PDB file of C-alpha atoms in Angstrom:
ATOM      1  CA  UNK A  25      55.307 109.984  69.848  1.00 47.00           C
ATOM      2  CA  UNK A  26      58.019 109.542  66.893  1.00 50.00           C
ATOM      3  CA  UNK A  27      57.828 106.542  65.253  1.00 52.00           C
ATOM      4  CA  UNK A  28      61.235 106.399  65.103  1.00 50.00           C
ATOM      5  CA  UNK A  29      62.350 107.298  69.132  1.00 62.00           C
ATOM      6  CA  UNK A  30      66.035 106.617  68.774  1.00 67.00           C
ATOM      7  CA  UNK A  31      68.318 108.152  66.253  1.00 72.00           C
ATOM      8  CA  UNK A  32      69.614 105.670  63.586  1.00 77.00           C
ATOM      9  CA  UNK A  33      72.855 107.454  63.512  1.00 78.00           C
ATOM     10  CA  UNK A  34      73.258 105.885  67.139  1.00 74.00           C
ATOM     11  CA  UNK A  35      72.380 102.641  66.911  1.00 76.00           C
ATOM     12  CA  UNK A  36      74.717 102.481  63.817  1.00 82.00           C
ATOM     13  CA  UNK A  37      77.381 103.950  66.420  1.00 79.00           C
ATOM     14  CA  UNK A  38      76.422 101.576  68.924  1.00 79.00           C
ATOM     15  CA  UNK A  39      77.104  98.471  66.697  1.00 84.00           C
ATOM     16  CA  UNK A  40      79.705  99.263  65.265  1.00 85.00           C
ATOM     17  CA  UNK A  41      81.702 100.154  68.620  1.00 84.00           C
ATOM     18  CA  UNK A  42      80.475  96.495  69.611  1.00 83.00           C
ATOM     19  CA  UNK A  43      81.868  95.354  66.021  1.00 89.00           C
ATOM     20  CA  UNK A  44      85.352  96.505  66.793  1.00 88.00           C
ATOM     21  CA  UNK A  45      85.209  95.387  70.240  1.00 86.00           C
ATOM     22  CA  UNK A  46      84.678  91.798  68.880  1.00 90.00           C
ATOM     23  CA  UNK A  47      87.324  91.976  66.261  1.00 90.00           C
ATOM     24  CA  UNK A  48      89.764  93.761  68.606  1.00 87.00           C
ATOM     25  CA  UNK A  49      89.335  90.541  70.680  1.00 89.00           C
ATOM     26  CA  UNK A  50      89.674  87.818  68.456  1.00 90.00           C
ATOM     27  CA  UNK A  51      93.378  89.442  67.443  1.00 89.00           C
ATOM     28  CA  UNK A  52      94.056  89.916  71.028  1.00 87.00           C
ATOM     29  CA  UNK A  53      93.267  85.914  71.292  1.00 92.00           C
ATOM     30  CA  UNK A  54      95.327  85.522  68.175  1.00 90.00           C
ATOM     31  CA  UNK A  55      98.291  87.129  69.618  1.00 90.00           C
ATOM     32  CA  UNK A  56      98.143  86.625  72.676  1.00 89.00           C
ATOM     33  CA  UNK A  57      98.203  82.526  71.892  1.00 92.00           C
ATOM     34  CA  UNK A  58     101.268  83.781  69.722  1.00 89.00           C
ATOM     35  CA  UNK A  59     102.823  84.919  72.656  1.00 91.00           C
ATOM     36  CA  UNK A  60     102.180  81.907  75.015  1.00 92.00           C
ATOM     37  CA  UNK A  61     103.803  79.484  72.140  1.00 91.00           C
ATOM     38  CA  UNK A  62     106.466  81.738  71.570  1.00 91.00           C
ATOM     39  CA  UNK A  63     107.546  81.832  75.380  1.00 92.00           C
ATOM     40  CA  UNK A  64     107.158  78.127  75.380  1.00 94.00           C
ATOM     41  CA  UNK A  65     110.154  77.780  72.588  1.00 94.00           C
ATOM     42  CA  UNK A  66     113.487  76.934  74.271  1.00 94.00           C
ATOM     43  CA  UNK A  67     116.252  79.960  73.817  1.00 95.00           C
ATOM     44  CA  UNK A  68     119.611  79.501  73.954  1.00 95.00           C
ATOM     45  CA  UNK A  69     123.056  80.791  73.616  1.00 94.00           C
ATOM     46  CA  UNK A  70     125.505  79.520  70.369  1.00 93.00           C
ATOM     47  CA  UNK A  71     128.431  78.139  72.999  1.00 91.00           C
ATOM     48  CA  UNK A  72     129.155  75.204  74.327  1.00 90.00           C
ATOM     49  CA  UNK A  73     126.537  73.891  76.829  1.00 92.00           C
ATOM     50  CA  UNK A  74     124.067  74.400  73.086  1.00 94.00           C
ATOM     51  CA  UNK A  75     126.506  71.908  72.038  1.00 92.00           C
ATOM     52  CA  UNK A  76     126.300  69.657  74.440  1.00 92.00           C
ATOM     53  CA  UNK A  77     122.918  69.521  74.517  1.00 93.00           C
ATOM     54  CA  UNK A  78     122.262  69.218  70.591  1.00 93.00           C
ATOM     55  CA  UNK A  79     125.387  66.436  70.920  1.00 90.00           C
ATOM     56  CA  UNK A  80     123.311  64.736  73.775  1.00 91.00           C
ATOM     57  CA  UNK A  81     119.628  64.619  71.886  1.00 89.00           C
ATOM     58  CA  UNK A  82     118.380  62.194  69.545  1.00 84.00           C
ATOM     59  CA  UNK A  83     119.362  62.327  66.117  1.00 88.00           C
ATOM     60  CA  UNK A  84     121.671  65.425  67.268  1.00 90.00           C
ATOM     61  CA  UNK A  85     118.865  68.279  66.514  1.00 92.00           C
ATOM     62  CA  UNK A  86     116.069  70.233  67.762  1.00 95.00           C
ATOM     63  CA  UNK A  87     113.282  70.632  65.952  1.00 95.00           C
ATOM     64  CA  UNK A  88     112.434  74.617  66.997  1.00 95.00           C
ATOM     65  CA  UNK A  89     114.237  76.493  68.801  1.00 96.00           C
ATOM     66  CA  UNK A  90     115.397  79.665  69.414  1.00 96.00           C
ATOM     67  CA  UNK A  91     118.963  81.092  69.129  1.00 96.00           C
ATOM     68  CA  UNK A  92     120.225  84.778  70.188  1.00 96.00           C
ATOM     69  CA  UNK A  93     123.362  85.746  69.296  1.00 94.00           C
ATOM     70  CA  UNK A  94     125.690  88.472  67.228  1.00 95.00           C
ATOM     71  CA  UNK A  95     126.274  88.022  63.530  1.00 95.00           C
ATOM     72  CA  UNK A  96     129.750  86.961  62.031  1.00 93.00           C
ATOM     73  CA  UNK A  97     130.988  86.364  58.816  1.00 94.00           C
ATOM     74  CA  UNK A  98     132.015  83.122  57.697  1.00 91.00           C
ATOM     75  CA  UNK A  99     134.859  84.235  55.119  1.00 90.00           C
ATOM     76  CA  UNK A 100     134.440  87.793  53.854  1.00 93.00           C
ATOM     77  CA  UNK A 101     131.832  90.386  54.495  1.00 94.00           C
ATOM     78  CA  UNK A 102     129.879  92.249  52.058  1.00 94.00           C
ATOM     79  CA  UNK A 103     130.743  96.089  52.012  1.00 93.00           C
ATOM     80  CA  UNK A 104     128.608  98.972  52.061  1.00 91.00           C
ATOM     81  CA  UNK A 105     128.608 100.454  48.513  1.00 89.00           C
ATOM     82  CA  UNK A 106     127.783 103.701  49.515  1.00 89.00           C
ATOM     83  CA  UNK A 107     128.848 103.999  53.325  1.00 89.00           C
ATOM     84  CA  UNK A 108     132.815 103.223  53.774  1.00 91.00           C
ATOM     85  CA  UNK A 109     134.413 100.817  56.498  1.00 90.00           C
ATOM     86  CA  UNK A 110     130.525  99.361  56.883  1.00 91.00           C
ATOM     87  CA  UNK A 111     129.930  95.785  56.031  1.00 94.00           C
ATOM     88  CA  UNK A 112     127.490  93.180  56.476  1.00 94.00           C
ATOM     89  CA  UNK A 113     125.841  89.384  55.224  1.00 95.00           C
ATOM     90  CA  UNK A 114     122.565  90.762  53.764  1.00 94.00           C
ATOM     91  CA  UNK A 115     122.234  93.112  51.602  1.00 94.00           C
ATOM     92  CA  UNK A 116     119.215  95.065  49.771  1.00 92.00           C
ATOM     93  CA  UNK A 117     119.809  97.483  46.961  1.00 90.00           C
ATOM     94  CA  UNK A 118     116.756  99.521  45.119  1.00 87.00           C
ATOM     95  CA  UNK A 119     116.181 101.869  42.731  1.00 83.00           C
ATOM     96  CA  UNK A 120     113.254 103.331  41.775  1.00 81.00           C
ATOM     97  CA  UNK A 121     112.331 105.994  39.007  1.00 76.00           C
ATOM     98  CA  UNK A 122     109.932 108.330  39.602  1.00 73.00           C
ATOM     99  CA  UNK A 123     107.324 109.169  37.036  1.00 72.00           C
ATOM    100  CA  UNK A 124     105.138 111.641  35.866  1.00 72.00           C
ATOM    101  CA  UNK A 125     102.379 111.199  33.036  1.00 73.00           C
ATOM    102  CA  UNK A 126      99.958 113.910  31.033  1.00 70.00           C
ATOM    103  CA  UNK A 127      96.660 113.443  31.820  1.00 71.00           C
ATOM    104  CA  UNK A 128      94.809 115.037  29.228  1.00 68.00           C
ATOM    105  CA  UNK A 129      91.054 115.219  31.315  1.00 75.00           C
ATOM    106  CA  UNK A 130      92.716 117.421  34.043  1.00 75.00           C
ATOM    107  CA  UNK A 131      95.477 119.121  32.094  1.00 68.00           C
ATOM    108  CA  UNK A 132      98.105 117.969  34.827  1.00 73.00           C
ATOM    109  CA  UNK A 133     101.162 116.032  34.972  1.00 68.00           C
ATOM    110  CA  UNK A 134     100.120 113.214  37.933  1.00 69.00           C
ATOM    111  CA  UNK A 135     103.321 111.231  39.801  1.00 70.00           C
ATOM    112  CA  UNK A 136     103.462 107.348  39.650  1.00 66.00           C
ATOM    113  CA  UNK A 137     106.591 105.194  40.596  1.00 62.00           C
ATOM    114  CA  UNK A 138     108.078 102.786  38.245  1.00 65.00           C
ATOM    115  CA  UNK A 139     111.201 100.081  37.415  1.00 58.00           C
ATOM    116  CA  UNK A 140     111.588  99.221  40.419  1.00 73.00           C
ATOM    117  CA  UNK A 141     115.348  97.162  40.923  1.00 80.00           C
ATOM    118  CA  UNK A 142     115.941  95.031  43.868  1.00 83.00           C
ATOM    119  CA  UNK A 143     119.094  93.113  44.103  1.00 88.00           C
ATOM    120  CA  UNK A 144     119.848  90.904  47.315  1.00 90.00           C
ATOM    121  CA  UNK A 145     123.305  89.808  48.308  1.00 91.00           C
ATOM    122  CA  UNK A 146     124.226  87.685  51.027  1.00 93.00           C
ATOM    123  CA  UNK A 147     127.351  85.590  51.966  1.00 94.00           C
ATOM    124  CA  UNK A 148     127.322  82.363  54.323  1.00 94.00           C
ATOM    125  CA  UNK A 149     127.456  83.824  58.134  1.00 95.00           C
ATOM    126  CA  UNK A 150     126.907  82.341  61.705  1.00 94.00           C
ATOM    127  CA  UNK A 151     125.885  83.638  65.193  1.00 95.00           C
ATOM    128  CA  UNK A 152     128.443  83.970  67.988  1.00 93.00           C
ATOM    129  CA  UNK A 153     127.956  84.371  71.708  1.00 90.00           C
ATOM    130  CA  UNK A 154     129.022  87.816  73.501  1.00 80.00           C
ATOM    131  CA  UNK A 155     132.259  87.991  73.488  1.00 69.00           C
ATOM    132  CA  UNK A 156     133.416  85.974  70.213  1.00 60.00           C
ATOM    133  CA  UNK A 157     134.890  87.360  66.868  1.00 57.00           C
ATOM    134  CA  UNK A 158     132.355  89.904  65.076  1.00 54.00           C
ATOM    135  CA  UNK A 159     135.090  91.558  63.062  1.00 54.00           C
ATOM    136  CA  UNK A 160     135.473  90.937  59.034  1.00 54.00           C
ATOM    137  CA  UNK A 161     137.417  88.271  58.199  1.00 54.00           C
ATOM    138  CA  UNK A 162     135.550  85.171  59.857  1.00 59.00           C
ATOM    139  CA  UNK A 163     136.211  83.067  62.599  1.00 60.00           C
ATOM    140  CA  UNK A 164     138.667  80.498  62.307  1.00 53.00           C
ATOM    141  CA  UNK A 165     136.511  77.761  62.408  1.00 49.00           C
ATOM    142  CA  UNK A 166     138.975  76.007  65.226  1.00 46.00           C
ATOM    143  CA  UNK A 167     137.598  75.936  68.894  1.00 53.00           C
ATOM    144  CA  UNK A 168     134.858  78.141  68.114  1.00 74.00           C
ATOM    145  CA  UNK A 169     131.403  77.415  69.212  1.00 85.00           C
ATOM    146  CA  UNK A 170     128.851  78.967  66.587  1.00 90.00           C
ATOM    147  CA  UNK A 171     125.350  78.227  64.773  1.00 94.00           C
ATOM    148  CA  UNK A 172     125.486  78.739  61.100  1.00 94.00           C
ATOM    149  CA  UNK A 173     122.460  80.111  59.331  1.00 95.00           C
ATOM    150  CA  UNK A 174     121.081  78.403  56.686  1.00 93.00           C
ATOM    151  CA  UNK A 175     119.319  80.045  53.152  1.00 92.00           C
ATOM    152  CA  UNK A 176     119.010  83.343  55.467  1.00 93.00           C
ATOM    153  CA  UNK A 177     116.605  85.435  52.379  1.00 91.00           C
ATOM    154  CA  UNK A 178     114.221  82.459  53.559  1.00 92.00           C
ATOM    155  CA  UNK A 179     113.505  83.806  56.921  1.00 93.00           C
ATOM    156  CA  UNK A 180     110.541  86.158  57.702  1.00 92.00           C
ATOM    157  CA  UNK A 181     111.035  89.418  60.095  1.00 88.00           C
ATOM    158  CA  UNK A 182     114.765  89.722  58.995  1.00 87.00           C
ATOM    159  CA  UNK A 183     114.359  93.897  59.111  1.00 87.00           C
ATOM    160  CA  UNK A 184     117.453  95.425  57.764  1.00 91.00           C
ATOM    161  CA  UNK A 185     118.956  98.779  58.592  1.00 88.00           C
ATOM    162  CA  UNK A 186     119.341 101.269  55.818  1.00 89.00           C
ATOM    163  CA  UNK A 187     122.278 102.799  55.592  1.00 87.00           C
ATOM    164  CA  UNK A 188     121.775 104.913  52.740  1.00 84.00           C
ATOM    165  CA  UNK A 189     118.614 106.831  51.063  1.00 80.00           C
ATOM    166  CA  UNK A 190     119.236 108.974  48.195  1.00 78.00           C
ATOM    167  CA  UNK A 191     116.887 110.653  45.953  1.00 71.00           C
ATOM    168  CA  UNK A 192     117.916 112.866  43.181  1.00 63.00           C
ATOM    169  CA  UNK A 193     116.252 115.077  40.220  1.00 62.00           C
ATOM    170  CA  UNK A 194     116.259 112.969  36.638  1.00 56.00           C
ATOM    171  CA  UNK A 195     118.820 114.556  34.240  1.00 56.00           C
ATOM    172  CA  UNK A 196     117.971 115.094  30.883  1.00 52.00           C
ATOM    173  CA  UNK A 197     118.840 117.068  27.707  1.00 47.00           C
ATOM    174  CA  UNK A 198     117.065 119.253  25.380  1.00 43.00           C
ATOM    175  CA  UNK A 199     116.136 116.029  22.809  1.00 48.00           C
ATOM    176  CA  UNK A 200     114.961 114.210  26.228  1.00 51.00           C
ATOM    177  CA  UNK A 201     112.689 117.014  27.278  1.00 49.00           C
ATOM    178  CA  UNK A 202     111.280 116.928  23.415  1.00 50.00           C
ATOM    179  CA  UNK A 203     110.651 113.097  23.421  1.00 49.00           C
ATOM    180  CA  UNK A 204     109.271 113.048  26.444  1.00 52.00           C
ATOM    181  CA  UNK A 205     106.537 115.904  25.895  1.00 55.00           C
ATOM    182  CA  UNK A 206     105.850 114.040  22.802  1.00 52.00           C
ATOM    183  CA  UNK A 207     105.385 110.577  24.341  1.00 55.00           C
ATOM    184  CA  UNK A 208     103.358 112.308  27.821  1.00 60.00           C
ATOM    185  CA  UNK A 209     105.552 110.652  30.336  1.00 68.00           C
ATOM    186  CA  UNK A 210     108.819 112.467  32.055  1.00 66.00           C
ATOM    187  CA  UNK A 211     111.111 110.713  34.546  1.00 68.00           C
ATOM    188  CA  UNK A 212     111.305 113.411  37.280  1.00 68.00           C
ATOM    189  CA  UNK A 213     113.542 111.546  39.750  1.00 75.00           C
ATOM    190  CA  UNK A 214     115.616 108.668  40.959  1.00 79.00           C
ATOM    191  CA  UNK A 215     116.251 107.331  44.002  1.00 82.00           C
ATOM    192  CA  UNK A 216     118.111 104.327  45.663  1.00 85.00           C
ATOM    193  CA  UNK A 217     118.718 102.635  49.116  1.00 88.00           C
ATOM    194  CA  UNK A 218     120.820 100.017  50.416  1.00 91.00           C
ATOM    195  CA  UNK A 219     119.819  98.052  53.879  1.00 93.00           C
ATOM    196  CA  UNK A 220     122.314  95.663  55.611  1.00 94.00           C
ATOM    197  CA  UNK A 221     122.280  93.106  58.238  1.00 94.00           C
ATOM    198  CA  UNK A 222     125.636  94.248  59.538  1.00 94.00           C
ATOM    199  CA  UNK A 223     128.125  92.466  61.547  1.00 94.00           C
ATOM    200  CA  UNK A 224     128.059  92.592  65.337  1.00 93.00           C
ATOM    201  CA  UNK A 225     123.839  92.975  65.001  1.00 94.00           C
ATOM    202  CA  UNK A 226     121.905  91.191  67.724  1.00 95.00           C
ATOM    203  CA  UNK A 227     119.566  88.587  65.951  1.00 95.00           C
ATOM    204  CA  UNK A 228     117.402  86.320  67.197  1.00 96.00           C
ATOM    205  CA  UNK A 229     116.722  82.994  65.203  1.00 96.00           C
ATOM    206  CA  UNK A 230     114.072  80.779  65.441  1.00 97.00           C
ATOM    207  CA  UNK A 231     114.158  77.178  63.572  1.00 96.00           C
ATOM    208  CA  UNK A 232     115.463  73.429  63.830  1.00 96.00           C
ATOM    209  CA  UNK A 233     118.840  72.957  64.559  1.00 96.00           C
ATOM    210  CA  UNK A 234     120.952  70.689  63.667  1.00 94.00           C
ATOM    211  CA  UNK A 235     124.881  69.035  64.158  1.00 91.00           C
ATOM    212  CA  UNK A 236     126.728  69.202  60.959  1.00 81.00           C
ATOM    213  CA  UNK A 237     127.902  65.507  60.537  1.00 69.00           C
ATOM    214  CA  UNK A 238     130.930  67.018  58.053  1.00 57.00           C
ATOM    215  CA  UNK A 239     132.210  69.582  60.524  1.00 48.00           C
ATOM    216  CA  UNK A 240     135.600  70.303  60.299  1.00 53.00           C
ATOM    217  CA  UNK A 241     135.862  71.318  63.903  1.00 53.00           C
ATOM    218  CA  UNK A 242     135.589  68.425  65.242  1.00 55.00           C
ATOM    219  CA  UNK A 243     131.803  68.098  65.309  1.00 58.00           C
ATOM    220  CA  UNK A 244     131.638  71.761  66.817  1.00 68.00           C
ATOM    221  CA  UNK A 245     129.389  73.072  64.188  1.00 82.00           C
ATOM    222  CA  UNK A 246     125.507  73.412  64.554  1.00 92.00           C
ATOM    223  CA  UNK A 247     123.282  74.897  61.704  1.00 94.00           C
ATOM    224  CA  UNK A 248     120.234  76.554  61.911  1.00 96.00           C
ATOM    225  CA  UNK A 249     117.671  75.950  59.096  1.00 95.00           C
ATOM    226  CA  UNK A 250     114.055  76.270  58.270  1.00 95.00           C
ATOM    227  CA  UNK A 251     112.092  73.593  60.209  1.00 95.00           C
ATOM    228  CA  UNK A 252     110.742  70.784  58.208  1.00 91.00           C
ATOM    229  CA  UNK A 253     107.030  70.927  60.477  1.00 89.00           C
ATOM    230  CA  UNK A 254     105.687  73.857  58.970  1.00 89.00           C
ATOM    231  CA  UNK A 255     106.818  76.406  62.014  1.00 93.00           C
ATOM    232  CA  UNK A 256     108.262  79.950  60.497  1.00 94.00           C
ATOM    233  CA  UNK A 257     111.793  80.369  59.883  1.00 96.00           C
ATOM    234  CA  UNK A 258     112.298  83.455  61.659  1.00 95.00           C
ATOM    235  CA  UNK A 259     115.545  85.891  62.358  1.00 96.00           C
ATOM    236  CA  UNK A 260     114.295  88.778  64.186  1.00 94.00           C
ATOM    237  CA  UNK A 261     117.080  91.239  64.353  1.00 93.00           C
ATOM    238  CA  UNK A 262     116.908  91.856  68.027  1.00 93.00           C
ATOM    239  CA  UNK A 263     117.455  90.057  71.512  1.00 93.00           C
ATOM    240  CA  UNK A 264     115.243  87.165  72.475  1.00 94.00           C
ATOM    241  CA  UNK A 265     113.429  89.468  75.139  1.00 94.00           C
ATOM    242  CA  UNK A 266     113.247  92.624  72.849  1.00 93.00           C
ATOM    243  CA  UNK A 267     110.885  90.571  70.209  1.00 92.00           C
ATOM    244  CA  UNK A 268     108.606  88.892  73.017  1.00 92.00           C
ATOM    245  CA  UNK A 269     108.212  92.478  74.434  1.00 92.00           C
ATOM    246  CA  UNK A 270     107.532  93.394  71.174  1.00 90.00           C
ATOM    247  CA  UNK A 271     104.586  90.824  70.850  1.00 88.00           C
ATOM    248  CA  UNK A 272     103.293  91.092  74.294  1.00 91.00           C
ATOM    249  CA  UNK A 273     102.981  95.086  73.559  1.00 88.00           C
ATOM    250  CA  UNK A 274     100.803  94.027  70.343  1.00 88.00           C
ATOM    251  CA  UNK A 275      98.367  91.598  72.336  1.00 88.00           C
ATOM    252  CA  UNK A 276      97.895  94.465  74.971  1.00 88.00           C
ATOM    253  CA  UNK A 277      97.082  97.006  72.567  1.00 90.00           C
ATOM    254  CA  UNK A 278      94.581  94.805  71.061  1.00 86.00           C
ATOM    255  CA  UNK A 279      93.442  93.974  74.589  1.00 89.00           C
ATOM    256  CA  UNK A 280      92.815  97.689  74.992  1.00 91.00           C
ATOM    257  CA  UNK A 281      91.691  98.718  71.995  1.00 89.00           C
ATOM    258  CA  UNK A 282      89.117  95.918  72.686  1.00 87.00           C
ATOM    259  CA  UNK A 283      88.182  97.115  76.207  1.00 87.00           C
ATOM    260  CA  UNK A 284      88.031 100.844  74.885  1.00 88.00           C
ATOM    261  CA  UNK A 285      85.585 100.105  71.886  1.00 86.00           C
ATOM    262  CA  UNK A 286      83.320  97.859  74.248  1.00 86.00           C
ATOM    263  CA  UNK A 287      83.045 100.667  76.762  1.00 88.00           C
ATOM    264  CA  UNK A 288      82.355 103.424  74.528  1.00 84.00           C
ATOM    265  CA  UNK A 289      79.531 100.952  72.669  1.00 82.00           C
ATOM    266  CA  UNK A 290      78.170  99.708  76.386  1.00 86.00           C
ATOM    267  CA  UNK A 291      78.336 104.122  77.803  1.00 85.00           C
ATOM    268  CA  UNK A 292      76.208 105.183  74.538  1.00 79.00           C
ATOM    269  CA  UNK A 293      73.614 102.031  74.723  1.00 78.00           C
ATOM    270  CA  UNK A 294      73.245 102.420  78.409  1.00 83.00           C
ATOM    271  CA  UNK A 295      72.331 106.638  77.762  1.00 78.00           C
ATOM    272  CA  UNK A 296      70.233 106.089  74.710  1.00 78.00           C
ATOM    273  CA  UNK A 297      67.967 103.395  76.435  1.00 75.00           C
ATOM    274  CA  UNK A 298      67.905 106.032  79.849  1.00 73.00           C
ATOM    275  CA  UNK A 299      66.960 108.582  77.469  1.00 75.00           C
ATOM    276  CA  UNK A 300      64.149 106.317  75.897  1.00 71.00           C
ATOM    277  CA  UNK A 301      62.883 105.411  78.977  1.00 72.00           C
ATOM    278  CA  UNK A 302      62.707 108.953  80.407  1.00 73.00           C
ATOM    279  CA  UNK A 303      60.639 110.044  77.074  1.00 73.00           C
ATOM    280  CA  UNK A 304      58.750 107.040  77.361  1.00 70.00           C
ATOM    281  CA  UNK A 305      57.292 107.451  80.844  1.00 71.00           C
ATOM    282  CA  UNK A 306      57.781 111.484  80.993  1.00 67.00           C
ATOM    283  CA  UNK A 307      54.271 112.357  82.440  1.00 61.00           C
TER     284      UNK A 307
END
């Protein structure tokens, strides 16, 4: 009889099967207790039974909660420098230079991306119910019901749409070309994108809201800032039930990805030790 009965190669299978089963299930636990607190947070509407509420409770705010509405400007919108007539309160401009380098060892030029420019913009902007103004130009700040956000580049999960990708070849003269075979390094290419969070989006924000005590409306204005207990300052740009689908989809692939890895582990233990067994009492 072999010393060694059972193959190495599948015991090493084996565990590590089991291995991803058990991490697969600690992040379904993780976010699947994401998903219980985040169906637990209050969602509401920016109109006026929010304001009566926040008017009603002590120290006129919430701590956390969550508000889904469509983004307005307060005064003007930022326009699209590439795309006309489209317009937004974030935006997200980068360039990037593309790269190449000698490498003497292989006798190749090998790619690398470099100066890298970000530049944010954003103007002050609130969220509106269905229904309100979404248009540039603002609302008027009289009878309106509307949230402002607060310090919005704060926020995590604020996905912008790009709106314009553009990558072009590097031009270059005949002194560039003999500099830059001198020096080993060539810039090949160039490209840039802009991203907006445009007006009339869906977003969802989560964080502590508050009455402004200096409204000008009449004490019609509620902000919504990041919360001063620790929780994330979140604008998803998406409805309310859109991002807890989202989540509950990422707990149940976990869930399954745990289930399928346990199986496969449990199937290949339960034949290998069948197998042994057979050899080991085979007459």
């Amino acid at each position: 009889m072999s010393d060694h009965p059972i193959n190495p190669l599948v015991l090493i299978g084996v565990g590590s099967s089991f291995g991803l089963s058990a991490l697969s299930c600690h992040f379904y636990r993780v976010k699947n207790e994401e998903l219980r607190k985040l169906k637990e947070i209050p969602i509401f509407k920016p109109d006026q039974h929010l304001l009566e509420l926040l008017k009603a409770s002590p120290r006129k705010r919430f701590p956390y909660i969550a508000v889904q509405g469509l983004v307005q400007p307060d005064g003007e919108p930022l326009a699209s420098e590439f795309v006309p007539r489209r317009f937004g309160v974030v935006q997200k401009i980068s360039e990037e230079e593309h790269w190449e380098y000698w490498n003497s060892l292989t006798k190749t030029w090998d790619s690398r991306s470099t100066n890298r420019k970000q530049t944010n913009h954003t103007v002050p902007f609130s969220l509106v119910a269905l229904g309100g103004h979404t248009t540039p130009g603002g609302h008027d700040g009289v009878g309106d019901v509307y949230v402002k956000v607060q310090n919005p580049l704060e926020a995590t999960g604020l996905d912008l749409d790009r709106v314009h990708r553009l990558r072009h070849a590097a031009e270059g003269g005949v002194s560039d070309a003999i500099l830059e075979d001198l020096s080993g390094e060539r810039v090949v290419a160039k490209a840039e994108s802009e991203e907006l969070l445009r007006v009339g989006a869906t977003v969802t924000g989560f964080g502590e809201l508050v009455l402004e005590a200096d409204a000008g409306a009449g004490g019609r204005v509620m902000r919504l800032q990041a919360p001063k207990d620790g929780r994330p300052f979140i604008l998803a740009p998406t409805d309310y039930k859109s991002y807890v689908a989202w989540h509950d989809s990422s707990a149940s692939l976990w869930k399954m990805l745990a289930v399928a890895c346990g199986a496969v582990g449990t199937t290949v233990l339960a034949g290998t030790i069948y197998d042994f067994l057979k050899k080991l009492y085979r007459p």
